Coordinates of C-alpha atoms in Angstrom, one line a residue:
X1251 CA -2.7 8.4 -30.1
X1252 CA 0.0 8.2 -32.7
X1253 CA 3.5 6.9 -32.9
X1254 CA 6.5 9.3 -33.5
X1255 CA 9.2 6.7 -34.3
X1256 CA 11.7 5.0 -32.1
X1257 CA 8.8 3.6 -30.0
X1258 CA 7.8 6.9 -28.6
X1259 CA 4.1 7.3 -28.2
X1260 CA 2.6 10.7 -28.7
X1261 CA -0.8 11.2 -27.3
X1262 CA -3.2 13.4 -29.2
X1263 CA -4.7 14.8 -26.0
X1264 CA -7.0 17.6 -25.3
X1265 CA -5.0 18.1 -22.0
X1266 CA -1.4 16.9 -22.3
X1267 CA 0.6 15.6 -19.3
X1268 CA 3.1 18.0 -18.1
X1269 CA 4.6 16.1 -15.3
X1270 CA 4.1 13.3 -12.7
X1271 CA 4.5 13.2 -8.9
X1272 CA 5.0 9.9 -6.9
X1273 CA 4.0 9.8 -3.2
X1274 CA 5.4 9.2 -0.8
X1275 CA 8.8 10.4 -2.1
X1276 CA 10.8 8.5 0.6
X1277 CA 9.5 5.3 2.2
X1278 CA 10.8 2.2 4.0
X1279 CA 9.5 -1.4 4.3
X1280 CA 11.0 -4.7 5.4
X1281 CA 11.9 -7.9 3.5
X1282 CA 8.5 -9.4 2.4
X1283 CA 6.6 -6.2 3.4
X1284 CA 4.5 -4.3 0.9
X1285 CA 3.5 -0.7 0.6
X1286 CA 1.5 1.4 -1.9
X1287 CA 3.0 4.1 -4.0
X1288 CA 0.7 6.6 -5.9
X1289 CA 1.4 8.5 -9.2
X1290 CA -0.4 11.6 -10.0
X1291 CA -0.3 12.9 -13.5
X1292 CA 0.0 16.7 -13.8
X1293 CA -2.2 18.6 -14.5
X1294 CA -4.8 16.7 -12.5
X1295 CA -7.2 16.9 -15.5
X1296 CA -4.7 15.4 -18.0
X1297 CA -6.5 13.3 -20.6
X1298 CA -4.0 10.3 -20.5
X1299 CA -2.2 10.3 -17.2
X1300 CA -1.5 6.5 -17.3
X1301 CA 1.9 5.5 -15.9
X1302 CA 4.3 2.4 -16.0
X1303 CA 6.1 1.5 -12.8
X1304 CA 9.7 0.3 -12.8
X1305 CA 12.2 -0.5 -10.1
X1306 CA 15.8 0.4 -10.5
X1307 CA 16.8 -2.8 -8.7
X1308 CA 14.2 -5.4 -8.5
X1309 CA 16.6 -7.6 -6.5
X1310 CA 15.8 -5.1 -3.5
X1311 CA 12.2 -4.1 -4.3
X1312 CA 9.8 -5.0 -7.0
X1313 CA 6.8 -3.1 -8.2
X1314 CA 3.5 -4.2 -9.7
X1315 CA 1.4 -2.4 -12.4
X1316 CA -0.7 -0.4 -10.1
X1317 CA 2.1 0.7 -7.7
X1318 CA 2.3 -1.8 -4.8
X1319 CA 5.9 -2.3 -3.8
X1320 CA 7.3 -5.5 -2.2
X1321 CA 10.6 -5.6 -0.3
X1322 CA 12.8 -8.3 -1.6
X1323 CA 16.2 -7.8 0.2
X1324 CA 17.9 -5.2 2.4
X1325 CA 19.1 -2.2 0.6
X1326 CA 17.9 0.9 -1.2
X1327 CA 16.5 1.5 -4.7
X1328 CA 14.2 3.9 -6.7
X1329 CA 10.8 3.0 -7.8
X1330 CA 9.7 5.2 -10.7
X1331 CA 6.5 6.1 -12.5
X1332 CA 6.8 6.9 -16.2
X1333 CA 3.9 8.7 -18.0
X1334 CA 2.7 7.1 -21.3
X1335 CA 1.9 10.7 -22.5
X1336 CA 5.2 12.6 -22.7
X1337 CA 7.5 10.1 -20.8
X1338 CA 7.7 12.2 -17.7
X1339 CA 9.4 10.5 -14.6
X1340 CA 9.0 10.7 -10.9
X1341 CA 10.5 8.4 -8.3
X1342 CA 10.3 7.3 -4.7
X1343 CA 13.3 6.3 -2.8
X1344 CA 12.6 2.9 -1.1
X1345 CA 14.7 1.4 1.7
X1346 CA 14.2 -2.2 2.6
X1347 CA 15.3 -3.5 6.0
X1348 CA 15.7 -7.0 7.3
X1349 CA 13.6 -6.1 10.3
X1350 CA 9.9 -6.9 10.3
X1351 CA 7.7 -4.4 12.0
X1352 CA 8.1 -4.7 15.9
X1353 CA 5.3 -5.4 18.2
X1354 CA 4.8 -3.1 21.2
X1355 CA 4.2 -4.7 24.6
X1356 CA 2.2 -2.7 27.1
X1357 CA 2.6 -3.1 31.0
X1358 CA 1.3 -1.1 33.9
X1359 CA 4.1 1.2 34.8
X1360 CA 4.7 3.1 38.1
X1361 CA 1.9 5.4 39.2
X1362 CA -0.7 6.2 36.5
X1363 CA 1.3 5.2 33.5
X1364 CA 1.6 2.4 30.9
X1365 CA 5.0 1.2 29.8
X1366 CA 5.4 0.7 26.1
X1367 CA 8.4 -1.6 25.2
X1368 CA 9.8 -2.8 22.0
X1369 CA 12.8 -5.0 21.1
X1370 CA 16.2 -3.3 21.7
X1371 CA 17.4 -4.1 18.1
X1372 CA 14.7 -1.5 17.0
X1373 CA 16.6 1.3 18.6
X1374 CA 16.6 4.3 16.2
X1375 CA 13.0 3.7 15.2
X1376 CA 10.7 6.6 16.2
X1377 CA 7.6 6.0 18.4
X1378 CA 4.6 8.1 17.0
X1379 CA 1.4 8.7 18.9
X1380 CA -1.9 10.4 18.6
X1381 CA -4.7 11.0 21.1
X1382 CA -8.3 11.3 20.1
X1383 CA -11.7 11.6 21.8
X1384 CA -13.0 8.5 23.5
X1385 CA -14.5 5.9 21.1
X1386 CA -12.8 7.1 18.0
X1387 CA -10.3 5.2 15.9
X1388 CA -6.8 6.4 14.7
X1389 CA -6.7 9.5 12.5
X1390 CA -4.0 10.8 10.3
X1391 CA -2.3 13.2 12.5
X1392 CA 0.6 11.3 14.2
X1393 CA 3.3 13.1 16.1
X1394 CA 6.8 11.9 17.0
X1395 CA 7.5 11.2 20.7
X1396 CA 10.6 13.2 21.5
X1397 CA 13.6 11.0 22.4
X1398 CA 12.0 7.7 21.4
X1399 CA 14.6 6.8 18.8
X1400 CA 17.3 6.7 21.6
X1401 CA 15.5 4.2 23.7
X1402 CA 13.2 1.0 23.5
X1403 CA 10.7 2.0 26.3
X1404 CA 8.3 5.0 26.9
X1405 CA 6.1 5.7 29.9
X1406 CA 2.7 6.9 28.8
X1407 CA 0.8 9.0 31.4
X1408 CA -2.8 7.9 32.0
X1409 CA -5.1 10.8 31.7
X1410 CA -8.8 11.3 31.2
X1411 CA -7.8 13.8 28.4
X1412 CA -6.4 11.0 26.4
X1413 CA -9.7 9.2 25.7
X1414 CA -8.2 7.1 22.9
X1415 CA -4.4 6.8 22.4
X1416 CA -2.7 5.2 19.5
X1417 CA 0.9 4.4 19.1
X1418 CA 3.2 3.0 16.3
X1419 CA 6.8 2.6 15.6
X1420 CA 8.2 4.0 12.3
X1421 CA 11.6 2.9 10.8
X1422 CA 14.3 5.4 10.3

């Protein structure tokens, strides 16, 4: 590592950094909520892919040294990762809402169905679901339930094919 004047650090690396990618690129949380951002230096085998994290508006969301973001107040901001080697920048757009994640209530609906309900002030949120074989936990393949953003109730048909069914609400 050497210094090239004006505070710019030049890394004497066998594999220099050529870029950085922050994931997820767009995300939301609530006031007091936390989420994790990840920065990946490019190429993947770069010798010095260390990043520093910064918030463009820490009054809306703050970020710690390893990428956890905390919602401070409602609004939108960019959280950026800057590589030490080369000064490459990538950002995630973070929206902070004043709504905490809602809870879903479940009741027996008409016929062979369950009724999922959530507070009316969460209209616009999308219900996502996944079905898995019996006795398995949630996986990573969630699908949006069509029309769920326009309501605050959904009837879930009970079926032997749905051994394990998982649901979550996702903010807009």
